[in-house]
Coordinates of C-alpha atoms in Angstrom, one line a residue:
Chain W
M1 CA 3.9 0.3 12.6
S2 CA 3.8 1.6 9.1
E3 CA 0.6 -0.1 8.0
V4 CA -2.8 1.5 8.9
L5 CA -4.7 -0.7 11.4
A6 CA -7.9 -2.4 10.2
I7 CA -9.5 -1.5 13.5
E8 CA -8.1 0.8 16.1
V9 CA -10.0 1.3 19.3
E10 CA -8.8 3.8 22.0
G11 CA -10.2 4.3 25.5
L12 CA -13.6 2.8 24.8
V13 CA -16.1 3.2 27.7
K14 CA -19.7 2.1 27.9
T15 CA -21.8 1.9 31.0
F16 CA -25.3 0.5 31.3
G17 CA -26.8 2.2 34.4
G18 CA -24.3 1.6 37.1
L19 CA -22.6 -1.3 35.2
R20 CA -19.3 -0.6 33.4
A21 CA -19.7 -3.0 30.5
V22 CA -16.6 -1.7 28.8
A23 CA -13.9 0.2 30.7
E24 CA -11.1 1.9 28.8
V25 CA -10.6 -0.8 26.2
D26 CA -7.9 -0.4 23.5
L27 CA -7.9 -2.7 20.5
R28 CA -5.4 -2.8 17.7
V29 CA -6.3 -5.2 14.9
P30 CA -3.8 -5.4 12.1
P31 CA -5.1 -5.8 8.6
R32 CA -5.3 -9.2 7.0
S33 CA -5.3 -11.0 10.3
I34 CA -7.6 -13.3 12.3
Y35 CA -8.0 -11.6 15.6
G36 CA -9.6 -13.3 18.6
L37 CA -11.6 -11.5 21.2
L38 CA -11.7 -13.7 24.3
G39 CA -12.9 -13.7 27.8
P40 CA -15.5 -15.3 30.1
N41 CA -19.2 -14.6 29.7
G42 CA -20.1 -11.0 30.6
A43 CA -16.6 -9.7 29.8
G44 CA -17.9 -7.1 27.4
K45 CA -16.8 -8.8 24.1
T46 CA -20.2 -8.5 22.4
T47 CA -20.6 -5.0 23.7
V48 CA -17.3 -4.0 22.0
V49 CA -18.5 -5.6 18.7
N50 CA -21.8 -3.8 19.1
I51 CA -20.1 -0.5 19.5
I52 CA -17.7 -1.0 16.6
S53 CA -20.6 -1.9 14.3
G54 CA -22.6 1.1 15.5
F55 CA -25.4 -0.8 17.3
L56 CA -24.4 0.9 20.5
A57 CA -23.1 4.4 21.0
P58 CA -20.0 4.5 23.2
D59 CA -19.9 6.9 26.2
R60 CA -16.3 7.7 25.3
G61 CA -13.6 6.5 23.0
V62 CA -12.3 6.6 19.5
I63 CA -12.8 4.0 16.8
R64 CA -11.0 4.0 13.5
V65 CA -11.6 1.6 10.7
H66 CA -8.8 1.6 8.2
G67 CA -7.8 5.0 9.6
R68 CA -11.3 6.6 9.3
E69 CA -13.1 7.6 12.5
T70 CA -16.5 5.7 12.6
H71 CA -17.7 6.3 16.2
G72 CA -21.0 8.3 16.1
L73 CA -21.9 7.2 12.6
P74 CA -25.2 5.3 12.1
P75 CA -24.7 1.5 11.6
Y76 CA -25.5 1.6 7.9
R77 CA -22.7 4.2 7.3
I78 CA -20.3 2.0 9.2
A79 CA -21.3 -0.9 7.1
R80 CA -20.6 1.1 4.0
E81 CA -17.1 1.7 5.4
G82 CA -16.6 -2.0 5.0
V83 CA -17.6 -3.4 8.4
A84 CA -19.9 -6.5 8.4
R85 CA -20.9 -8.7 11.2
T86 CA -22.7 -11.8 12.4
Y87 CA -24.7 -12.3 15.6
Q88 CA -24.3 -14.3 18.8
N89 CA -28.1 -15.0 18.7
I90 CA -28.8 -15.8 15.1
R91 CA -30.7 -13.0 13.4
L92 CA -32.1 -14.1 10.0
F93 CA -35.1 -12.4 8.2
P94 CA -38.2 -14.5 8.7
G95 CA -39.9 -15.6 5.5
M96 CA -36.8 -15.2 3.3
T97 CA -35.1 -18.0 1.5
V98 CA -31.3 -18.6 1.9
L99 CA -30.7 -17.1 -1.6
E100 CA -32.8 -14.0 -0.8
T101 CA -31.1 -13.5 2.5
V102 CA -27.6 -13.6 1.0
A103 CA -28.7 -11.4 -1.9
T104 CA -30.0 -8.8 0.6
G105 CA -26.4 -8.6 1.9
A106 CA -25.3 -7.3 -1.5
Y107 CA -27.5 -4.2 -1.1
H108 CA -24.9 -1.4 -1.0
R109 CA -22.8 -3.0 -3.7
R110 CA -25.7 -2.7 -6.1
R111 CA -26.6 0.2 -8.4
S112 CA -30.2 -0.8 -9.3
T113 CA -32.8 1.9 -9.1
I114 CA -36.6 1.8 -8.5
L115 CA -37.3 2.9 -12.1
G116 CA -34.9 0.3 -13.5
A117 CA -36.6 -2.4 -11.4
V118 CA -40.1 -1.4 -12.5
L119 CA -39.1 -1.2 -16.2
L120 CA -37.0 -4.3 -15.8
S121 CA -34.2 -2.6 -17.7
R122 CA -31.3 -4.5 -19.2
A123 CA -28.9 -3.2 -16.5
E124 CA -31.4 -4.4 -13.8
R125 CA -31.6 -7.9 -15.3
R126 CA -27.9 -8.2 -15.6
E127 CA -27.4 -7.0 -12.0
R128 CA -30.0 -9.5 -10.7
A129 CA -28.3 -12.3 -12.5
E130 CA -24.9 -11.3 -11.1
V131 CA -26.1 -10.9 -7.6
A132 CA -27.8 -14.3 -7.7
A133 CA -24.7 -16.0 -9.1
K134 CA -22.5 -14.4 -6.5
A135 CA -24.9 -15.3 -3.7
L136 CA -25.0 -18.9 -4.9
A137 CA -21.2 -19.0 -5.0
L138 CA -21.0 -17.7 -1.4
I139 CA -23.6 -20.2 -0.3
E140 CA -21.5 -23.0 -1.6
R141 CA -18.3 -21.5 -0.3
V142 CA -19.5 -21.2 3.3
G143 CA -20.6 -24.8 3.1
I144 CA -24.4 -24.7 3.3
T145 CA -25.8 -28.0 2.3
A146 CA -29.5 -27.0 2.2
S147 CA -31.2 -25.8 -1.0
P148 CA -30.8 -22.1 -1.7
G149 CA -34.6 -22.0 -2.1
A150 CA -35.2 -23.2 1.4
L151 CA -36.5 -20.9 4.1
A152 CA -33.3 -19.8 6.0
E153 CA -35.1 -20.0 9.4
T154 CA -35.8 -23.8 8.8
L155 CA -32.1 -24.7 8.4
S156 CA -30.0 -26.5 11.0
Y157 CA -28.3 -24.3 13.6
G158 CA -24.9 -24.6 12.0
D159 CA -26.3 -23.8 8.5
Q160 CA -28.1 -20.7 9.9
R161 CA -24.7 -19.5 11.2
R162 CA -23.3 -20.1 7.8
V163 CA -26.1 -18.1 6.1
E164 CA -25.2 -15.2 8.4
I165 CA -21.6 -15.4 7.3
A166 CA -22.6 -15.6 3.6
R167 CA -25.0 -12.6 4.1
A168 CA -22.2 -10.6 5.7
L169 CA -19.7 -11.6 3.0
A170 CA -22.2 -10.5 0.2
A171 CA -21.6 -6.9 1.3
E172 CA -17.9 -7.4 0.3
P173 CA -16.6 -6.1 3.7
R174 CA -13.0 -5.4 4.5
V175 CA -13.6 -6.2 8.2
L176 CA -15.8 -9.1 9.3
L177 CA -16.9 -9.3 13.0
L178 CA -18.0 -12.8 14.0
D179 CA -19.8 -13.2 17.3
E180 CA -19.3 -16.9 18.3
P181 CA -19.5 -18.2 14.7
T182 CA -19.0 -21.9 15.8
A183 CA -21.5 -21.9 18.7
G184 CA -23.5 -25.1 18.4
M185 CA -21.2 -26.7 15.9
N186 CA -19.3 -29.9 16.3
D187 CA -15.5 -30.1 16.0
A188 CA -15.5 -30.9 12.3
E189 CA -17.9 -28.1 11.5
S190 CA -15.9 -25.7 13.6
R191 CA -12.7 -26.6 11.8
Q192 CA -14.5 -26.0 8.5
V193 CA -15.3 -22.5 9.6
G194 CA -11.7 -22.0 10.6
E195 CA -10.5 -23.1 7.1
L196 CA -13.0 -20.6 5.6
L197 CA -11.5 -17.8 7.8
L198 CA -8.0 -18.7 6.5
G199 CA -9.3 -18.5 2.9
L200 CA -10.9 -15.1 3.6
R201 CA -7.7 -13.8 5.3
A202 CA -5.7 -14.8 2.2
E203 CA -8.1 -12.6 0.2
G204 CA -7.2 -9.6 2.3
L205 CA -10.1 -9.6 4.8
T206 CA -9.6 -8.8 8.4
L207 CA -11.5 -11.1 10.8
V208 CA -12.4 -10.4 14.4
L209 CA -13.9 -13.3 16.2
I210 CA -15.4 -13.8 19.6
E211 CA -14.8 -17.5 20.2
H212 CA -14.9 -19.9 23.2
N213 CA -13.5 -22.9 21.4
M214 CA -9.8 -22.6 22.5
R215 CA -8.6 -25.2 20.1
L216 CA -10.0 -23.2 17.2
V217 CA -8.5 -20.0 18.6
E218 CA -5.1 -21.6 19.1
E219 CA -5.1 -23.0 15.5
F220 CA -6.5 -20.1 13.6
C221 CA -6.1 -16.8 15.5
D222 CA -2.9 -14.7 14.8
E223 CA -3.4 -12.6 17.9
V224 CA -5.9 -12.2 20.7
T225 CA -7.2 -9.8 23.3
V226 CA -8.5 -11.2 26.5
M227 CA -11.1 -9.3 28.3
N228 CA -12.6 -9.6 31.8
S229 CA -15.2 -7.4 33.5
G230 CA -15.1 -4.9 30.7
A231 CA -11.3 -4.4 30.8
V232 CA -8.4 -5.7 28.7
L233 CA -6.4 -8.4 30.6
A234 CA -3.9 -9.4 28.0
V235 CA -2.9 -8.8 24.4
G236 CA -0.7 -11.1 22.2
T237 CA -0.6 -14.6 21.0
L238 CA -2.9 -17.1 22.8
A239 CA 0.0 -19.0 24.3
A240 CA 1.5 -15.8 25.7
C241 CA -1.8 -14.6 27.1
L242 CA -2.5 -17.9 28.8
E243 CA 0.8 -17.6 30.6
Q244 CA -0.4 -14.6 32.5
P245 CA -1.8 -15.5 35.9
D246 CA -4.7 -13.0 35.8
V247 CA -5.9 -14.6 32.5
R248 CA -5.8 -18.0 34.0
E249 CA -7.6 -16.7 37.0
A250 CA -10.4 -15.1 34.8
Y251 CA -10.9 -18.3 33.0
F252 CA -10.3 -21.0 35.6
G253 CA -10.7 -19.1 38.9
K254 CA -8.2 -18.2 41.5
R255 CA -5.5 -20.7 42.4
S256 CA -6.8 -20.7 46.0
D257 CA -10.3 -21.5 44.5
A258 CA -8.8 -24.4 42.6
R259 CA -7.2 -25.7 45.7
R260 CA -10.4 -25.4 47.6
I261 CA -12.4 -27.2 44.9
E262 CA -9.8 -29.9 44.8
T263 CA -10.1 -30.3 48.6
L264 CA -13.9 -30.5 48.4
R265 CA -13.7 -33.1 45.6
R266 CA -11.4 -35.2 47.7
A267 CA -13.6 -34.8 50.7
R268 CA -16.6 -36.0 48.7
R269 CA -14.8 -38.9 47.3
G270 CA -13.4 -39.9 50.7
Chain E
M1 CA -78.3 -8.9 -5.4
N2 CA -78.7 -8.1 -9.1
L3 CA -76.0 -7.8 -11.7
A4 CA -75.9 -4.0 -11.6
A5 CA -75.4 -4.0 -7.9
W6 CA -72.6 -6.6 -8.1
N7 CA -71.0 -4.5 -10.8
T8 CA -70.9 -1.5 -8.5
T9 CA -69.8 -3.5 -5.5
L10 CA -66.8 -5.0 -7.4
Q11 CA -65.8 -1.6 -8.7
F12 CA -65.6 -0.3 -5.2
A13 CA -63.7 -3.4 -4.2
G14 CA -61.1 -2.4 -6.9
V15 CA -60.8 1.1 -5.3
S16 CA -60.5 -0.4 -1.8
A17 CA -57.8 -2.7 -3.2
L18 CA -55.9 0.4 -4.4
F19 CA -56.2 1.9 -0.9
A20 CA -55.1 -1.4 0.6
L21 CA -52.0 -1.4 -1.6
S22 CA -51.3 2.1 -0.5
I23 CA -51.3 0.9 3.2
Y24 CA -49.2 -2.1 2.1
A25 CA -46.6 0.0 0.4
S26 CA -45.5 1.6 3.7
L27 CA -46.2 -1.5 5.7
W28 CA -43.7 -3.4 3.5
T29 CA -41.0 -1.1 4.8
G30 CA -42.1 -1.7 8.4
V31 CA -44.3 1.4 8.9
L32 CA -48.0 1.1 9.9
S33 CA -49.7 4.1 8.5
L34 CA -53.2 5.2 7.9
A35 CA -52.0 8.2 5.9
P36 CA -53.4 6.7 2.6
V37 CA -56.8 8.0 3.7
F38 CA -55.4 11.5 4.1
F39 CA -53.6 11.2 0.7
G40 CA -56.9 10.0 -0.8
A41 CA -58.8 13.0 0.7
V42 CA -56.4 15.6 -0.5
S43 CA -56.3 14.2 -4.1
A44 CA -60.1 13.6 -4.3
F45 CA -60.9 17.2 -3.3
T46 CA -58.1 18.5 -5.5
F47 CA -59.7 16.4 -8.3
G48 CA -63.2 17.8 -7.7
W49 CA -61.9 21.4 -7.6
A50 CA -59.5 21.0 -10.6
T51 CA -62.2 19.6 -12.8
M52 CA -65.2 21.5 -11.6
T53 CA -63.7 24.9 -11.0
L54 CA -60.5 25.0 -13.1
G55 CA -62.0 23.0 -15.9
L56 CA -59.1 20.5 -16.1
T57 CA -59.9 17.2 -17.9
P58 CA -60.5 14.3 -15.6
V59 CA -57.5 12.4 -16.9
A60 CA -55.2 15.3 -16.3
A61 CA -56.6 15.7 -12.9
L62 CA -56.0 12.0 -12.2
A63 CA -52.3 12.6 -13.1
L64 CA -52.3 15.6 -10.8
G65 CA -53.8 13.4 -8.1
A66 CA -51.0 10.8 -8.5
V67 CA -48.2 13.2 -8.6
G68 CA -49.7 15.3 -5.7
G69 CA -50.2 12.1 -3.7
G70 CA -46.6 11.1 -4.2
L71 CA -45.3 14.6 -3.1
L72 CA -47.6 14.5 -0.1
G73 CA -46.1 11.0 0.7
V74 CA -42.6 12.4 0.7
L75 CA -43.7 15.4 2.8
T76 CA -45.4 13.1 5.3
A77 CA -42.4 10.8 5.4
F78 CA -40.1 13.7 6.4
L79 CA -42.7 14.8 9.0
V80 CA -43.4 11.4 10.7
L81 CA -40.5 9.1 10.1
R82 CA -38.5 10.5 13.0
L83 CA -41.1 8.9 15.3
E84 CA -41.0 5.3 16.7
S85 CA -43.4 2.6 15.6
H86 CA -46.7 3.1 17.5
Y87 CA -46.2 6.9 17.9
L88 CA -45.7 7.0 14.1
A89 CA -49.0 5.1 13.6
M90 CA -50.8 7.5 15.9
A91 CA -49.4 10.4 14.0
T92 CA -50.8 9.1 10.7
I93 CA -54.2 8.6 12.4
A94 CA -53.9 12.3 13.5
L95 CA -53.4 13.2 9.8
V96 CA -56.7 11.6 9.0
L97 CA -58.4 13.6 11.7
I98 CA -56.7 16.8 10.6
G99 CA -57.9 16.0 7.0
R100 CA -61.5 16.1 8.0
V101 CA -61.1 19.4 9.8
L102 CA -59.4 20.9 6.7
V103 CA -62.2 19.6 4.5
I104 CA -64.8 21.2 6.7
N105 CA -63.0 24.5 7.0
M106 CA -61.7 25.1 3.5
E107 CA -65.1 25.7 2.2
G108 CA -64.2 27.5 -1.0
F109 CA -62.1 24.5 -2.1
T110 CA -63.9 21.5 -0.7
G111 CA -67.5 22.6 -0.3
G112 CA -67.2 22.4 3.5
V113 CA -69.8 20.4 5.4
A114 CA -72.0 20.1 2.3
G115 CA -69.3 18.4 0.3
T116 CA -68.7 18.8 -3.4
L117 CA -69.4 17.2 -6.8
A118 CA -66.8 15.3 -8.9
P119 CA -67.1 14.2 -12.5
G120 CA -67.8 10.5 -13.0
D121 CA -65.8 10.0 -16.2
L122 CA -63.2 7.9 -14.5
G123 CA -65.7 5.8 -12.7
T124 CA -65.4 2.9 -15.1
W125 CA -64.0 -0.6 -15.1
F126 CA -61.2 0.5 -17.4
W127 CA -59.8 3.1 -15.1
C128 CA -60.4 1.0 -12.0
L129 CA -58.6 -2.1 -13.3
G130 CA -56.1 -0.1 -15.2
C131 CA -54.9 1.7 -12.1
L132 CA -55.0 -1.3 -9.9
G133 CA -53.1 -3.4 -12.4
A134 CA -50.5 -0.7 -12.7
A135 CA -50.0 -0.5 -9.0
A136 CA -49.8 -4.3 -8.7
Y137 CA -47.4 -4.4 -11.5
V138 CA -45.0 -1.9 -9.9
L139 CA -45.1 -3.8 -6.6
A140 CA -44.6 -7.2 -8.3
R141 CA -41.6 -5.9 -10.1
L142 CA -40.1 -4.4 -7.0
R143 CA -40.6 -7.6 -4.9
G144 CA -37.4 -9.3 -5.8
S145 CA -35.5 -6.2 -6.5
R146 CA -32.8 -4.5 -4.5
F147 CA -35.4 -2.2 -3.0
G148 CA -37.8 -5.1 -2.3
L149 CA -35.2 -7.2 -0.4
A150 CA -34.2 -4.1 1.5
A151 CA -37.8 -3.3 2.4
S152 CA -38.4 -6.8 3.7
A153 CA -35.2 -6.7 5.7
V154 CA -36.0 -3.3 7.2
R155 CA -39.5 -4.6 8.2
E156 CA -38.2 -7.8 9.8
D157 CA -35.1 -6.5 11.5
P158 CA -34.1 -2.8 11.0
A159 CA -30.9 -3.2 13.0
V160 CA -29.6 -6.1 11.0
A161 CA -30.7 -4.3 7.8
Q162 CA -28.5 -1.4 8.8
S163 CA -25.5 -3.6 9.4
L164 CA -25.8 -4.5 5.7
G165 CA -25.6 -0.9 4.6
I166 CA -29.3 -0.3 4.3
S167 CA -30.7 3.0 5.5
P168 CA -34.1 2.3 6.9
R169 CA -35.2 6.0 6.5
A170 CA -34.3 5.9 2.8
V171 CA -36.2 2.7 2.2
Q172 CA -39.2 4.0 4.2
L173 CA -39.2 7.2 2.2
V174 CA -39.7 5.2 -1.0
G175 CA -42.4 3.3 0.7
F176 CA -44.2 6.5 1.6
T177 CA -43.8 7.9 -1.9
L178 CA -45.4 4.8 -3.4
S179 CA -48.1 4.9 -0.7
G180 CA -48.8 8.5 -1.6
V181 CA -49.1 7.8 -5.3
F182 CA -51.4 4.8 -4.8
G183 CA -53.5 6.7 -2.2
G184 CA -53.8 9.7 -4.4
V185 CA -55.0 7.7 -7.4
A186 CA -57.4 5.7 -5.1
G187 CA -58.9 9.0 -3.9
V188 CA -59.5 10.2 -7.4
L189 CA -61.2 7.0 -8.4
Q190 CA -63.3 6.9 -5.2
A191 CA -64.5 10.5 -6.0
S192 CA -65.3 9.4 -9.6
F193 CA -67.4 6.4 -8.6
L194 CA -69.2 8.3 -5.9
Q195 CA -69.5 11.6 -7.9
F196 CA -70.0 13.3 -4.6
I197 CA -67.5 13.6 -1.7
G198 CA -67.9 15.1 1.7
P199 CA -66.0 15.4 5.0
D200 CA -66.9 11.8 6.0
T201 CA -65.9 10.1 2.7
F202 CA -62.3 9.8 3.7
Y203 CA -62.4 9.3 7.4
T204 CA -61.4 6.8 10.0
H205 CA -64.0 4.2 8.9
L206 CA -62.3 3.9 5.5
G207 CA -58.9 3.7 7.2
F208 CA -59.8 0.9 9.6
T209 CA -61.8 -1.2 7.1
T210 CA -58.9 -0.9 4.6
L211 CA -56.4 -1.9 7.3
A212 CA -58.6 -4.8 8.2
A213 CA -58.6 -5.9 4.6
V214 CA -54.8 -5.8 4.6
V215 CA -54.6 -7.9 7.7
L216 CA -57.1 -10.4 6.3
G217 CA -55.5 -10.7 2.9
G218 CA -52.0 -10.7 4.2
A219 CA -49.5 -7.9 4.5
Y220 CA -46.4 -9.8 3.2
H221 CA -47.2 -10.0 -0.5
W222 CA -48.9 -7.5 -2.8
L223 CA -51.6 -10.0 -3.7
G224 CA -52.8 -10.2 -0.1
P225 CA -54.2 -6.6 0.2
I226 CA -56.1 -7.0 -3.1
I227 CA -57.7 -10.3 -2.1
G228 CA -58.5 -8.9 1.4
A229 CA -60.1 -5.8 -0.1
V230 CA -62.3 -7.8 -2.5
V231 CA -63.4 -10.2 0.3
F232 CA -64.0 -7.3 2.7
T233 CA -66.1 -5.4 0.2
A234 CA -68.1 -8.3 -1.3
L235 CA -68.7 -10.4 1.8
P236 CA -70.8 -7.8 3.6
E237 CA -73.0 -7.5 0.5
L238 CA -73.4 -11.2 0.3
L239 CA -74.3 -11.4 4.0
R240 CA -76.7 -8.5 4.0
G241 CA -79.4 -10.6 2.4
P242 CA -79.6 -13.4 5.0
L243 CA -78.3 -11.5 8.0
G244 CA -79.5 -8.0 7.6
E245 CA -77.5 -5.5 9.6
F246 CA -75.6 -8.3 11.5
D247 CA -73.3 -8.8 8.6
S248 CA -70.5 -6.9 10.3
I249 CA -70.5 -9.4 13.2
V250 CA -69.5 -12.1 10.7
T251 CA -66.8 -10.1 9.0
G252 CA -65.5 -9.1 12.5
L253 CA -65.4 -12.8 13.6
L254 CA -63.7 -13.8 10.3
L255 CA -61.0 -11.2 11.0
V256 CA -60.5 -12.5 14.5
V257 CA -60.2 -16.1 13.2
I258 CA -57.7 -15.0 10.6
I259 CA -55.6 -13.1 13.1
V260 CA -55.5 -16.1 15.5
Y261 CA -54.9 -18.9 13.0
L262 CA -53.2 -17.1 10.1
P263 CA -51.5 -14.1 11.7
R264 CA -49.7 -13.3 8.4
G265 CA -53.0 -13.3 6.5
L266 CA -54.5 -15.4 3.7
V267 CA -51.7 -14.8 1.2
D268 CA -48.5 -15.8 3.1
L269 CA -45.5 -16.8 1.1
R270 CA -43.7 -17.9 4.2
R271 CA -46.4 -20.4 4.9
F272 CA -46.4 -21.7 1.3
R273 CA -42.6 -22.1 1.5
L274 CA -42.8 -24.0 4.8
L275 CA -45.5 -26.3 3.4
R276 CA -43.4 -26.8 0.2
G277 CA -40.3 -27.5 2.3
R278 CA -42.2 -30.1 4.3
G279 CA -43.6 -31.7 1.2
K280 CA -40.0 -32.0 -0.1
A281 CA -38.8 -33.6 3.1
V282 CA -41.5 -36.2 2.9
V283 CA -40.7 -37.0 -0.7
S284 CA -37.0 -37.4 0.0
E285 CA -37.5 -39.8 2.9

């Protein structure tokens, strides 16, 4: 492959006490793609995202973002390398409005200084206006219907997820890690998020998403990695992965289990 | 209470407000610190020594106190910011204790146990309100700025702040620098109003009453500490007439009530925004 990968993970290992949460995981995410990270609960998907974004230190393994090694860097340095993320359990700043929350995301794209802010210099005023305009545009783009002046924490569940996406996008990342972006959304809302992802990919962004909505994954993901019990089960298109027996087993249980369940059902009915 | 007594009380309220803003400046970035008392002690005794022994003019010595306080804030930040939340708070309390030991033992500089005199030239409304106004202005300007948003983010969720490229240490270093400047200026003014400072002038009592003022007024907006400091200085004076020495029971109870029912203090923008949001919802229905 001639092109540098957006994210390249090699031999990632992370243990919590005796539990191997991530065991020798490799991940190759091509740039400008929508990449799905799948697997049942407890498969280690969020742990992988936490390690890539620097929230957790890996026990072993190499991580490269656009060719630059990022493992061992503090999270704010990784963010400055162009990695942004959202959270499975929504994490907004209490007391902040939607607009303030999204503007906070623009932090490392801004040049404003303490002195400039205190003296309210011309550069400061211009930058504040630019940041506000960009934030408002993002708020509209991700489809938030509430007022930008509303407290972010009072929004509906779906809108709070959109605020997180807008906050991450305000940092103008090259890679966006989305941890269950459509959890709690209905089909129409989920599709809207999917369309948003397509638009972002078209602009050159790489998107990695943890997602349980298979229809969404099928429709929008270019490629997926399926994990189970901390290890990679399969890599490729969703259809190809679902052909593999061990993937089906991880998701739907063993064939013998299925047969047993079916027998039980019949027994109950009869 | 007569007019002259009120005058004095409110002037001290202004100085307390400056100390309260000093605590607020670091609290804004998520660091609970009583170091302002230490900053105040260092700059107050430097002020006394520089004016009385070196013959510096009070205004020049005030500037020295502000700059010295800021530098001390930076130094303290490098020393304590590697610690985690409550250990960090403990370390700043230790600074206050160390400050008293230094004051007692550096006799040539501080007057030791006997204390020292300080000129009263700056003990006027002009300097009191001027310095408080300047501090409030700086904080008000910073509130919606790049730094202000980052400070609030670090305070609410340092991990998420980091994922946005914000370095908590860098933000907290700024917070400590501001805290040092405000604390330094407050110390100089305190010395000017009292005209006599000793080892107990800047001690734990000052730290805890100021902290109580910040909690009462609200630690989420710069206006909170100012209001809290005024209430906490004026209320005991008002109550001393009818209640005698039981006034602190009332102030203590008030603090408990505030913590239970308004945990974010009297001035809480979040509460105002929630109420406003609710009002809007009612209107639109």
